[in-house]
Short mmCIF file of C-alpha atoms in Angstrom, two decimals:
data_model
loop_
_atom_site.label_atom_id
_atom_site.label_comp_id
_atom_site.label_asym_id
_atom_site.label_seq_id
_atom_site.Cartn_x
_atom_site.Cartn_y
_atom_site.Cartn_z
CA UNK D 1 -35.72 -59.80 14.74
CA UNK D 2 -34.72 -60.35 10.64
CA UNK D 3 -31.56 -61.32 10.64
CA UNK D 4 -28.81 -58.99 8.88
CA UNK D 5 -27.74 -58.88 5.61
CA UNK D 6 -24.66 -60.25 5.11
CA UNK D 7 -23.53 -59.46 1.43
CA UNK D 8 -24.64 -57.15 -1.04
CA UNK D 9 -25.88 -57.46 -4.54
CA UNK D 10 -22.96 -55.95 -6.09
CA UNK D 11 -20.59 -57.95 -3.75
CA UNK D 12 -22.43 -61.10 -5.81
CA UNK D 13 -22.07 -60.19 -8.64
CA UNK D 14 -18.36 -59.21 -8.39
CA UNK D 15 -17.74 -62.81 -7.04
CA UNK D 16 -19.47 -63.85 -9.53
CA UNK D 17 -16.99 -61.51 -12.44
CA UNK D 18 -14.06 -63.04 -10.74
CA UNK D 19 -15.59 -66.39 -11.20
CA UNK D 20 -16.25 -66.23 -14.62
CA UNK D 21 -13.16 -64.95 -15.64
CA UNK D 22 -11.02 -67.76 -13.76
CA UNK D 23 -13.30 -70.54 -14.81
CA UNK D 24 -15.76 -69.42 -17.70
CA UNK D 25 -19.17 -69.53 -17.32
CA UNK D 26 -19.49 -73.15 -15.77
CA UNK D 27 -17.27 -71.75 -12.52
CA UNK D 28 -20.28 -69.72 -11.73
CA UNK D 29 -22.61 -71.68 -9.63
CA UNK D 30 -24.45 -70.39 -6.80
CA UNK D 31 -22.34 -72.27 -4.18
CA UNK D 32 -18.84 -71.28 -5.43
CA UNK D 33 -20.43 -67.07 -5.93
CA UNK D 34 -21.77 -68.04 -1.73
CA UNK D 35 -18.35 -69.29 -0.37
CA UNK D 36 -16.56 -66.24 -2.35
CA UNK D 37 -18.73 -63.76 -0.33
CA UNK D 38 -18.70 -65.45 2.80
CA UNK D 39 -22.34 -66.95 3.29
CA UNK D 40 -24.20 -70.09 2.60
CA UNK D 41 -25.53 -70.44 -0.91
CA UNK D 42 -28.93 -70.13 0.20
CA UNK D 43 -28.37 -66.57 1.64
CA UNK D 44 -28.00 -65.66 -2.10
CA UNK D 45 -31.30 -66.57 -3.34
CA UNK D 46 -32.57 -63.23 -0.84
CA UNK D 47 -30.46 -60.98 -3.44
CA UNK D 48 -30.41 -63.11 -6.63
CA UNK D 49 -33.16 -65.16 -8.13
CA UNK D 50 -31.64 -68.22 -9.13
CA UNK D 51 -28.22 -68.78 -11.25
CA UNK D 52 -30.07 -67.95 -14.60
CA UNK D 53 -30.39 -64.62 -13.25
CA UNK D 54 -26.75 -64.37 -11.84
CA UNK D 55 -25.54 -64.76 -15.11
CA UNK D 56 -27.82 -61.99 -16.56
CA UNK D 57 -26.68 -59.79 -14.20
CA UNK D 58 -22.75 -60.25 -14.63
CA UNK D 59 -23.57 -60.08 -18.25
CA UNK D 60 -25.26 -56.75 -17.80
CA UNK D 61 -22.41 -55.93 -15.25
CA UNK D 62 -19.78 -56.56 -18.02
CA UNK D 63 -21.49 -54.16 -20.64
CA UNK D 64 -21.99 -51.53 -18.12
CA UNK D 65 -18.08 -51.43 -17.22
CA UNK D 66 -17.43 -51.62 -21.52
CA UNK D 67 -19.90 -48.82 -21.52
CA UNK D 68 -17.72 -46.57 -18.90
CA UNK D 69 -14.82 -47.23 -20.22
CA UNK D 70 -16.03 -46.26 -23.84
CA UNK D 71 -17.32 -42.76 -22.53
CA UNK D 72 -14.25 -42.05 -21.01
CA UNK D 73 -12.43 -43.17 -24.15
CA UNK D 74 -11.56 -40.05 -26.06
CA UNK D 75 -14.80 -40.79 -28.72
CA UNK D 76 -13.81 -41.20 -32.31
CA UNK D 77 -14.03 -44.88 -33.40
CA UNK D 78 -10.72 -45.47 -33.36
CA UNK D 79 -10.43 -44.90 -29.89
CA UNK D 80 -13.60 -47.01 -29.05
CA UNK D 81 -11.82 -49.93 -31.13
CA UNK D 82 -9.34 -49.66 -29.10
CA UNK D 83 -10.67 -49.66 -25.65
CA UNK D 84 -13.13 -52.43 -26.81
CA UNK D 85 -10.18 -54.68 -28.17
CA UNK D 86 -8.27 -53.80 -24.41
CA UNK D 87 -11.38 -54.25 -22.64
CA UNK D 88 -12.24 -57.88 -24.23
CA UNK D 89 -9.03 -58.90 -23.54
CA UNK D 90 -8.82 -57.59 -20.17
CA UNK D 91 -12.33 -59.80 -19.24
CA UNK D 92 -12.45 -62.47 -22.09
CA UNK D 93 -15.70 -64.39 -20.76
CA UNK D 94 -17.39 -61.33 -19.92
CA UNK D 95 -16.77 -60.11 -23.11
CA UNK D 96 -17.85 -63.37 -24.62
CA UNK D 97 -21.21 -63.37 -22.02
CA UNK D 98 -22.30 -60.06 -23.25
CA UNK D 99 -23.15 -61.87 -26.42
CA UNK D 100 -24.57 -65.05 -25.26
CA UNK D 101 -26.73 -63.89 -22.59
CA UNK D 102 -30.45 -63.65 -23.33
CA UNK D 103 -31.72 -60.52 -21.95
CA UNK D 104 -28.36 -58.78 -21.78
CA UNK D 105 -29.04 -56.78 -25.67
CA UNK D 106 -30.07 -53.40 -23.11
CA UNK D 107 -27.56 -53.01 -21.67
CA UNK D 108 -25.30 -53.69 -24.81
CA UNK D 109 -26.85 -51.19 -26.55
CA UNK D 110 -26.06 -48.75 -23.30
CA UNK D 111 -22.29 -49.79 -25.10
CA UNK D 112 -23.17 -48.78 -28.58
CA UNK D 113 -24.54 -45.77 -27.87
CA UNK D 114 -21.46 -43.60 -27.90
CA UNK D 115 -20.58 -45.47 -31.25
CA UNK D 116 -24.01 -44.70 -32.89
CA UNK D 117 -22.68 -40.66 -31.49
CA UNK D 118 -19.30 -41.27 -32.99
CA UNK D 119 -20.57 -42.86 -36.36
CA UNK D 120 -22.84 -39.82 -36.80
CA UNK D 121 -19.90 -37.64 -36.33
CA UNK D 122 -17.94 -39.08 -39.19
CA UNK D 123 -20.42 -39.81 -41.26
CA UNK D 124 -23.67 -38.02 -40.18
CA UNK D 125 -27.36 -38.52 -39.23
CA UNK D 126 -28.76 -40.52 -42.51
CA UNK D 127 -25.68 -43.17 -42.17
CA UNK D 128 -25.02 -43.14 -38.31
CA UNK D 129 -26.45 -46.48 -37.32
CA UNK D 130 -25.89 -48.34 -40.47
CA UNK D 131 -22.05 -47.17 -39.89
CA UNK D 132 -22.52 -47.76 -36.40
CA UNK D 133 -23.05 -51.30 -37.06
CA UNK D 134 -20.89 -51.90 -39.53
CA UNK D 135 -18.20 -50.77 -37.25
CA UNK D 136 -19.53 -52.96 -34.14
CA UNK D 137 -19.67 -56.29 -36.27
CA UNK D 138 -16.32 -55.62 -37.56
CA UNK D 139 -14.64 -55.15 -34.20
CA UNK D 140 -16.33 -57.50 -32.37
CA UNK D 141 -15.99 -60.49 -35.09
CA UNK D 142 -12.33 -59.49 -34.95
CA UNK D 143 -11.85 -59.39 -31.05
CA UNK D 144 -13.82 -62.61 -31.08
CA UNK D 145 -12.16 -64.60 -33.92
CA UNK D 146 -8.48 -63.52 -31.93
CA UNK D 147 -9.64 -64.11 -28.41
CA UNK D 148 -10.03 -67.90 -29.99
CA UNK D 149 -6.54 -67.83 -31.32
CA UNK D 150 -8.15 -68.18 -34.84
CA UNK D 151 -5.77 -66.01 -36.80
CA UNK D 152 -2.94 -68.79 -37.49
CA UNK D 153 -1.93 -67.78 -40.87
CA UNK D 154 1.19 -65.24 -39.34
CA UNK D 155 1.69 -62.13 -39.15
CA UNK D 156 1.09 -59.71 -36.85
CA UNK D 157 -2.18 -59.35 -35.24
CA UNK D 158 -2.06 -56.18 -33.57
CA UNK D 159 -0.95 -54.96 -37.41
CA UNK D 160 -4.20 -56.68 -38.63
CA UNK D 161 -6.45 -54.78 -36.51
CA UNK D 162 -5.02 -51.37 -37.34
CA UNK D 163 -5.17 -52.02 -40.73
CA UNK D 164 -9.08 -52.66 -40.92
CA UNK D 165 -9.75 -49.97 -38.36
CA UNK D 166 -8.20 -47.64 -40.39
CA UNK D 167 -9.59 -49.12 -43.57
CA UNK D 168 -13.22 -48.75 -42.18
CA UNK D 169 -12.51 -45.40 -41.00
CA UNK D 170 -11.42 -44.62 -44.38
CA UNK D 171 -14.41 -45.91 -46.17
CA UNK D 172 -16.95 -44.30 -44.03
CA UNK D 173 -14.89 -41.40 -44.07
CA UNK D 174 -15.14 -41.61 -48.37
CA UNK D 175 -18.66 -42.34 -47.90
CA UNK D 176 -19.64 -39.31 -45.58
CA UNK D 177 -17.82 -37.07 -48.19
CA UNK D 178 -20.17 -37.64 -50.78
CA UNK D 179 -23.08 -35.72 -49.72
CA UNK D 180 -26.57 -36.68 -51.13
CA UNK D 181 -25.75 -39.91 -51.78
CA UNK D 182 -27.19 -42.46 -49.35
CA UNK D 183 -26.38 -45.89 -49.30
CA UNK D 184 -28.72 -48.06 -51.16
CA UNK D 185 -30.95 -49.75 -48.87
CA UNK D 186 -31.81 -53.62 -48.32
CA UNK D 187 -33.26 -54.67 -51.64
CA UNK D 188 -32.35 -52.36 -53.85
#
């Protein structure tokens, strides 16, 4: 008679969330996610290839719960900058992960799908994903950049962010108005 599964694959990998956001990605090892669910660490290689692919899966984990939380945001950019900004800080190494993981770009792009929707809508179809982009490298170089406390020069922060979002939305918002002209592409 097999003997009975005693965790889950999403038990796993929420051990392994919690781990990673206590200790970073080095706090994730097999034997730490194992005595967080209750069984011996080789009990998780039945569920879970090997800690390579642990990591891939809280990465992917991680962008699924940004993607949620962006499609129940109330979809303009600003809102998505928002609850992308509250989201990294909420799960710092997750949000960090997302980016580092190779193999993890799918489900990323799951999260920048609503963006590529909301782009569209302020700018429309020709300029959506070049917009879409822009937008994405701006917020996450910013939520990046203050996550590792690099904005030392004073003033306020949350001030800072507003600004550019608003700044961006502006521009795209200029560049959307004037119909016929596209954006000059790469070499030109």
């Amino acid at each position: 008679m097999p003997t009975p599964d005693r965790t889950s694959l999403s038990e796993i990998v929420d051990a392994g969330r919690v781990l990673l956001e206590a200790g970073g990605p080095a706090g994730v090892t097999m034997s730490a996610v194992a005595a967080s669910v209750g069984v011996r660490a080789p009990s998780l290689y039945k569920r879970v290839r090997d800690r390579d692919a642990l990591i891939l899966l809280l990465a992917e984990a991680t962008a699924d719960e940004l993607t949620g939380r962006l499609v129940a945001s109330r979809a303009s950019l600003a809102d998505y900058a928002r609850t992308f900004r509250a989201f990294a800080h909420e799960r710092p190494e997750g949000f960090r992960l997302m980016f580092a993981v190779e193999g993890a770009a799918e489900a990323a792009g799951r999260a920048a799908a609503p963006i590529v929707v909301a782009a569209r809508d302020l700018v429309g179809e020709d300029q959506a994903l070049a917009s879409a982009r822009l937008f994405t490298a701006w917020v996450t170089g910013f939520v990046t950049m203050e996550l590792a406390g690099s904005f030392r020069m004073g003033g306020d922060v949350d001030d800072a962010f507003e600004f550019a979002l608003a700044t961006i939305e502006a521009g795209l918002a200029a560049q959307a108005s004037r119909p016929g002209q596209v954006l000059p592409a790469h070499g030109s």
